[in-house]
Amino acid sequence: MRLKDRVAIVTGAGRGIGEATAIKFAREGAKVIVADVNREDVDRTVSVITEGGGEVVGMIVDVTDLGQVEKMVSDTAEHFGSVDIVVNNAGITADAQLIKMEEAQWDRVIDVNLKGVFNVAQAAAKQMKEQQSGVILNASSVVGLYGNFGQTNYAATKWGVIGMTKTWAKELGRFGIRVNAVAPGFIMTPMVEKMPEKVLEMMKGKSPLGVLGQPEDIANAYTFLASDEARYITGTVLSVDGGVVL
Ligand code: NAI
């Protein structure tokens, strides 16, 4: 029980990595807020946690909407008494090569992956400052570190997340708040499953381990970084990518 009685908000927790993280956190004793735009997915994750005996509340929240985000944080603090951990996991892709990318594709990805992370972190940091403790974890990506064909917008946001992570680690450390990022490689979730089979095979081949990652691999990294085992780790980016970049 590495997160016993901690209160954790996981955005985009309806499916994929967020879902696995919310379930893992609950197993580790955390009280979890499952936040997502998709009600069916929220309900499913909430049922899995409830059936496992965990404490959980589902919230329909669009991270691009500051009002909804502030309400999520204040409702959480009111319901559970604190906000100890936030995982900024919600993220989207809208791929196109530079020359073909439309303005709407650029704007939407920036809105969710950058502004959404900013909104949630800002609202949570205000609460955590009052508590004089907290952990903020952000979803970056191997694509943020190294770029990727057809992902100008996504790469910009995932590199931007690293800049925000390091900045917030510097600003918030004095309030007892740690801030870190995780950079997953290619993980089998609905986001990646929509990629062409040929690309997935290529990604598999690039890892010395010869396999793609599973959502639980990232959930495990978030659990470590959220726990007291990581109490002296802040401002870092933990790559969990099966060595695809080697
Ligand atoms: P996914 O597409 O399977 O799940 C993302 C979840 O975020 C969905 O449930 C979706 O409804 C939710 N979401 C989207 N927009 C939202 C918004 N405005 N407000 C609240 N929730 C919203 O994605 P996956 O693969 O689980 O990825 C999770 C995070 O990890 C993302 O930030 C992604 O960029 C990052 N990541 C994923 C990798 C992968 O290989 N799957 C690799 C590197 C990073």
Short mmCIF file of C-alpha atoms and ligand atoms in Angstrom, two decimals:
data_model
loop_
_atom_site.label_atom_id
_atom_site.label_comp_id
_atom_site.label_asym_id
_atom_site.label_seq_id
_atom_site.Cartn_x
_atom_site.Cartn_y
_atom_site.Cartn_z
CA MET A 1 0.00 0.00 0.00
CA ARG A 2 2.42 2.65 -1.21
CA LEU A 3 -0.25 5.36 -1.62
CA LYS A 4 -2.38 4.61 1.43
CA ASP A 5 -5.04 7.32 2.01
CA ARG A 6 -3.49 9.69 -0.55
CA VAL A 7 -6.04 11.54 -2.66
CA ALA A 8 -5.20 11.31 -6.36
CA ILE A 9 -6.75 12.93 -9.43
CA VAL A 10 -6.03 11.16 -12.73
CA THR A 11 -7.15 13.01 -15.88
CA GLY A 12 -8.05 11.01 -18.97
CA ALA A 13 -8.62 8.06 -16.64
CA GLY A 14 -11.48 6.59 -18.68
CA ARG A 15 -9.23 4.34 -20.73
CA GLY A 16 -5.65 3.47 -21.66
CA ILE A 17 -2.76 4.59 -19.45
CA GLY A 18 -5.01 6.80 -17.28
CA GLU A 19 -7.37 3.91 -16.57
CA ALA A 20 -4.48 1.59 -15.63
CA THR A 21 -3.01 4.33 -13.41
CA ALA A 22 -6.28 4.99 -11.57
CA ILE A 23 -6.75 1.25 -10.96
CA LYS A 24 -3.15 0.80 -9.77
CA PHE A 25 -3.34 3.84 -7.45
CA ALA A 26 -6.54 2.47 -5.88
CA ARG A 27 -4.86 -0.92 -5.34
CA GLU A 28 -2.04 0.95 -3.60
CA GLY A 29 -4.57 2.47 -1.19
CA ALA A 30 -5.23 5.86 -2.79
CA LYS A 31 -8.63 7.53 -2.97
CA VAL A 32 -9.00 8.23 -6.66
CA ILE A 33 -10.79 10.78 -8.83
CA VAL A 34 -11.37 9.35 -12.31
CA ALA A 35 -11.66 12.43 -14.54
CA ASP A 36 -12.43 12.22 -18.26
CA VAL A 37 -14.68 13.70 -20.94
CA ASN A 38 -16.25 10.35 -21.76
CA ARG A 39 -18.96 9.30 -19.30
CA GLU A 40 -19.16 5.63 -20.38
CA ASP A 41 -15.41 5.23 -19.91
CA VAL A 42 -15.46 6.99 -16.54
CA ASP A 43 -18.26 4.70 -15.35
CA ARG A 44 -16.34 1.61 -16.46
CA THR A 45 -13.11 2.60 -14.66
CA VAL A 46 -15.09 3.55 -11.55
CA SER A 47 -16.84 0.12 -11.52
CA VAL A 48 -13.52 -1.74 -11.80
CA ILE A 49 -12.12 0.19 -8.82
CA THR A 50 -15.29 -0.16 -6.76
CA GLU A 51 -15.44 -3.92 -7.44
CA GLY A 52 -11.83 -4.16 -6.23
CA GLY A 53 -12.84 -2.51 -2.94
CA GLY A 54 -11.26 0.88 -3.75
CA GLU A 55 -12.53 4.35 -2.93
CA VAL A 56 -13.30 6.32 -6.08
CA VAL A 57 -15.31 9.22 -7.50
CA GLY A 58 -15.89 9.71 -11.23
CA MET A 59 -16.02 13.24 -12.67
CA ILE A 60 -16.80 14.41 -16.19
CA VAL A 61 -14.16 17.06 -16.78
CA ASP A 62 -12.74 18.64 -19.92
CA VAL A 63 -9.23 19.73 -18.97
CA THR A 64 -9.30 22.58 -21.51
CA ASP A 65 -12.04 24.29 -19.48
CA LEU A 66 -10.49 26.12 -16.51
CA GLY A 67 -13.86 26.46 -14.75
CA GLN A 68 -14.48 22.70 -14.86
CA VAL A 69 -10.91 22.02 -13.72
CA GLU A 70 -11.13 24.40 -10.76
CA LYS A 71 -14.42 22.77 -9.74
CA MET A 72 -12.83 19.30 -9.99
CA VAL A 73 -10.04 20.35 -7.62
CA SER A 74 -12.30 22.12 -5.12
CA ASP A 75 -14.87 19.27 -5.16
CA THR A 76 -12.06 16.78 -4.55
CA ALA A 77 -10.66 18.78 -1.63
CA GLU A 78 -14.14 19.13 -0.18
CA HIS A 79 -15.00 15.44 -0.60
CA PHE A 80 -11.73 13.86 0.49
CA GLY A 81 -10.07 16.70 2.45
CA SER A 82 -6.98 17.18 0.25
CA VAL A 83 -5.45 16.79 -3.20
CA ASP A 84 -2.18 14.89 -2.76
CA ILE A 85 -1.41 13.61 -6.27
CA VAL A 86 -2.37 14.81 -9.73
CA VAL A 87 -1.59 12.87 -12.89
CA ASN A 88 -1.89 15.08 -15.96
CA ASN A 89 -2.52 12.17 -18.28
CA ALA A 90 -5.29 13.41 -20.63
CA GLY A 91 -3.84 13.86 -24.10
CA ILE A 92 -4.77 13.59 -27.77
CA THR A 93 -3.17 13.30 -31.19
CA ALA A 94 -4.21 14.87 -34.53
CA ASP A 95 -1.44 13.84 -36.88
CA ALA A 96 -0.37 15.39 -40.20
CA GLN A 97 2.92 16.32 -41.77
CA LEU A 98 3.94 19.96 -41.34
CA ILE A 99 2.93 20.94 -44.86
CA LYS A 100 -0.54 19.38 -44.54
CA MET A 101 -1.36 20.24 -40.93
CA GLU A 102 -4.47 22.36 -40.53
CA GLU A 103 -4.78 25.14 -37.98
CA ALA A 104 -7.58 23.30 -36.15
CA GLN A 105 -5.32 20.24 -35.69
CA TRP A 106 -2.57 22.40 -34.22
CA ASP A 107 -4.95 24.33 -31.94
CA ARG A 108 -6.81 21.30 -30.57
CA VAL A 109 -3.67 19.38 -29.60
CA ILE A 110 -2.11 22.46 -28.00
CA ASP A 111 -5.36 23.10 -26.14
CA VAL A 112 -5.64 19.63 -24.56
CA ASN A 113 -1.99 18.61 -24.16
CA LEU A 114 -0.53 21.97 -23.08
CA LYS A 115 -3.28 24.25 -21.80
CA GLY A 116 -5.06 21.30 -20.18
CA VAL A 117 -1.92 20.37 -18.26
CA PHE A 118 -1.42 24.01 -17.26
CA ASN A 119 -5.05 24.35 -16.07
CA VAL A 120 -4.96 21.25 -13.89
CA ALA A 121 -1.51 21.94 -12.47
CA GLN A 122 -2.39 25.55 -11.62
CA ALA A 123 -5.62 24.63 -9.83
CA ALA A 124 -3.94 21.74 -7.99
CA ALA A 125 -0.85 23.75 -7.06
CA LYS A 126 -2.99 26.38 -5.30
CA GLN A 127 -4.56 23.64 -3.17
CA MET A 128 -1.21 21.86 -2.60
CA LYS A 129 0.43 25.12 -1.54
CA GLU A 130 -2.16 25.44 1.21
CA GLN A 131 -1.40 21.86 2.28
CA GLN A 132 2.36 22.42 1.92
CA SER A 133 2.62 19.07 0.14
CA GLY A 134 1.73 17.38 -3.13
CA VAL A 135 2.92 15.57 -6.23
CA ILE A 136 2.22 16.65 -9.83
CA LEU A 137 3.00 14.14 -12.59
CA ASN A 138 2.82 15.02 -16.27
CA ALA A 139 2.54 12.85 -19.38
CA SER A 140 5.33 13.65 -21.81
CA SER A 141 6.41 11.20 -24.51
CA VAL A 142 9.36 9.74 -26.32
CA VAL A 143 7.99 11.89 -29.17
CA GLY A 144 8.55 15.01 -27.07
CA LEU A 145 12.19 14.11 -26.60
CA TYR A 146 13.01 12.95 -30.12
CA GLY A 147 10.24 14.19 -32.46
CA ASN A 148 8.17 11.96 -34.73
CA PHE A 149 7.14 11.98 -38.37
CA GLY A 150 3.67 13.58 -38.72
CA GLN A 151 3.47 14.82 -35.14
CA THR A 152 4.59 18.48 -35.16
CA ASN A 153 1.76 19.53 -32.83
CA TYR A 154 2.03 16.55 -30.49
CA ALA A 155 5.85 16.75 -30.23
CA ALA A 156 5.61 20.48 -29.43
CA THR A 157 3.21 19.79 -26.56
CA LYS A 158 5.16 16.88 -25.14
CA TRP A 159 8.41 18.89 -25.16
CA GLY A 160 6.44 21.81 -23.69
CA VAL A 161 5.30 19.56 -20.85
CA ILE A 162 8.95 18.95 -19.96
CA GLY A 163 9.59 22.70 -19.82
CA MET A 164 6.59 23.19 -17.54
CA THR A 165 7.63 20.24 -15.35
CA LYS A 166 11.09 21.70 -14.73
CA THR A 167 9.72 25.21 -14.18
CA TRP A 168 7.11 24.03 -11.67
CA ALA A 169 9.66 21.86 -9.86
CA LYS A 170 11.70 25.04 -9.30
CA GLU A 171 8.70 27.18 -8.31
CA LEU A 172 6.84 24.72 -6.09
CA GLY A 173 9.58 22.79 -4.28
CA ARG A 174 9.58 25.28 -1.41
CA PHE A 175 5.93 24.38 -0.75
CA GLY A 176 6.75 20.68 -0.46
CA ILE A 177 5.43 19.95 -3.95
CA ARG A 178 7.33 17.61 -6.29
CA VAL A 179 6.80 17.75 -10.07
CA ASN A 180 7.97 15.10 -12.53
CA ALA A 181 7.18 13.84 -16.02
CA VAL A 182 7.03 10.38 -17.53
CA ALA A 183 7.99 9.85 -21.17
CA PRO A 184 6.33 6.65 -22.39
CA GLY A 185 7.48 4.91 -25.55
CA PHE A 186 4.84 3.10 -27.61
CA ILE A 187 2.22 1.68 -25.29
CA MET A 188 -0.72 -0.48 -26.42
CA THR A 189 -3.72 1.78 -25.79
CA PRO A 190 -6.58 2.99 -28.00
CA MET A 191 -4.35 5.97 -28.98
CA VAL A 192 -1.66 3.69 -30.41
CA GLU A 193 -3.92 0.86 -31.62
CA LYS A 194 -5.18 3.18 -34.36
CA MET A 195 -1.68 3.40 -35.88
CA PRO A 196 -0.99 1.25 -39.00
CA GLU A 197 0.12 -2.34 -38.23
CA LYS A 198 3.32 -1.69 -40.22
CA VAL A 199 4.30 1.20 -37.92
CA LEU A 200 3.54 -0.84 -34.78
CA GLU A 201 5.72 -3.70 -36.04
CA MET A 202 8.52 -1.20 -36.73
CA MET A 203 8.20 0.23 -33.20
CA LYS A 204 8.33 -3.26 -31.71
CA GLY A 205 11.47 -3.96 -33.70
CA LYS A 206 13.12 -0.79 -32.40
CA SER A 207 12.95 -1.90 -28.78
CA PRO A 208 15.80 -4.16 -27.63
CA LEU A 209 13.07 -5.92 -25.64
CA GLY A 210 11.15 -6.66 -28.88
CA VAL A 211 7.72 -5.74 -27.50
CA LEU A 212 5.44 -2.72 -27.13
CA GLY A 213 4.71 -1.44 -23.63
CA GLN A 214 1.51 -2.05 -21.69
CA PRO A 215 -0.50 0.65 -19.83
CA GLU A 216 0.51 -1.00 -16.53
CA ASP A 217 4.20 -0.27 -17.29
CA ILE A 218 3.43 3.46 -17.19
CA ALA A 219 1.07 3.11 -14.21
CA ASN A 220 3.96 1.50 -12.29
CA ALA A 221 6.23 4.47 -13.05
CA TYR A 222 3.56 6.96 -11.91
CA THR A 223 3.05 4.94 -8.73
CA PHE A 224 6.75 5.07 -7.89
CA LEU A 225 7.00 8.81 -8.61
CA ALA A 226 3.84 9.52 -6.59
CA SER A 227 5.06 7.54 -3.59
CA ASP A 228 7.40 8.57 -0.79
CA GLU A 229 10.04 6.29 -2.36
CA ALA A 230 10.56 9.20 -4.79
CA ARG A 231 10.63 11.90 -2.13
CA TYR A 232 13.96 13.33 -3.38
CA ILE A 233 13.04 13.20 -7.07
CA THR A 234 11.72 16.38 -8.68
CA GLY A 235 12.05 18.08 -12.07
CA THR A 236 12.97 14.86 -13.83
CA VAL A 237 11.69 13.02 -16.90
CA LEU A 238 11.48 9.26 -16.48
CA SER A 239 11.61 7.43 -19.81
CA VAL A 240 9.58 4.21 -19.86
CA ASP A 241 10.08 3.21 -23.46
CA GLY A 242 11.63 -0.24 -23.66
CA GLY A 243 14.79 1.35 -25.02
CA VAL A 244 13.24 2.28 -28.40
CA VAL A 245 15.60 5.22 -28.77
CA LEU A 246 18.83 3.30 -28.21
P1 NAI B 1 -5.93 7.31 -24.89
O1 NAI B 1 -6.35 8.05 -26.11
O2 NAI B 1 -6.11 5.85 -24.86
O3 NAI B 1 -6.67 7.93 -23.60
C1 NAI B 1 -6.68 9.30 -23.38
C2 NAI B 1 -7.86 9.64 -22.50
O4 NAI B 1 -7.86 11.07 -22.32
C3 NAI B 1 -9.21 9.27 -23.09
O5 NAI B 1 -9.98 8.56 -22.14
C4 NAI B 1 -9.84 10.59 -23.46
O6 NAI B 1 -11.26 10.61 -23.35
C5 NAI B 1 -9.21 11.52 -22.43
N1 NAI B 1 -9.25 12.91 -22.85
C6 NAI B 1 -9.02 13.42 -24.10
N2 NAI B 1 -9.22 14.75 -24.11
C7 NAI B 1 -9.58 15.10 -22.86
C8 NAI B 1 -9.93 16.33 -22.25
N3 NAI B 1 -9.98 17.47 -22.95
N4 NAI B 1 -10.26 16.34 -20.94
C9 NAI B 1 -10.24 15.18 -20.21
N5 NAI B 1 -9.93 13.99 -20.74
C10 NAI B 1 -9.61 13.94 -22.05
O7 NAI B 1 -4.42 7.72 -24.63
P2 NAI B 1 -3.22 6.92 -23.92
O8 NAI B 1 -2.49 6.18 -24.96
O9 NAI B 1 -3.72 6.21 -22.73
O10 NAI B 1 -2.29 8.14 -23.49
C11 NAI B 1 -2.39 8.78 -22.23
C12 NAI B 1 -1.33 9.86 -22.15
O11 NAI B 1 -0.05 9.30 -22.34
C13 NAI B 1 -1.49 10.95 -23.22
O12 NAI B 1 -1.13 12.20 -22.69
C14 NAI B 1 -0.51 10.52 -24.28
O13 NAI B 1 -0.08 11.60 -25.06
C15 NAI B 1 0.61 9.94 -23.42
N6 NAI B 1 1.44 9.00 -24.14
C16 NAI B 1 0.93 7.84 -24.66
C17 NAI B 1 1.75 6.97 -25.37
C18 NAI B 1 1.25 5.70 -25.94
O14 NAI B 1 2.04 5.03 -26.60
N7 NAI B 1 0.03 5.29 -25.73
C19 NAI B 1 3.16 7.28 -25.59
C20 NAI B 1 3.60 8.50 -24.98
C21 NAI B 1 2.75 9.32 -24.29
#
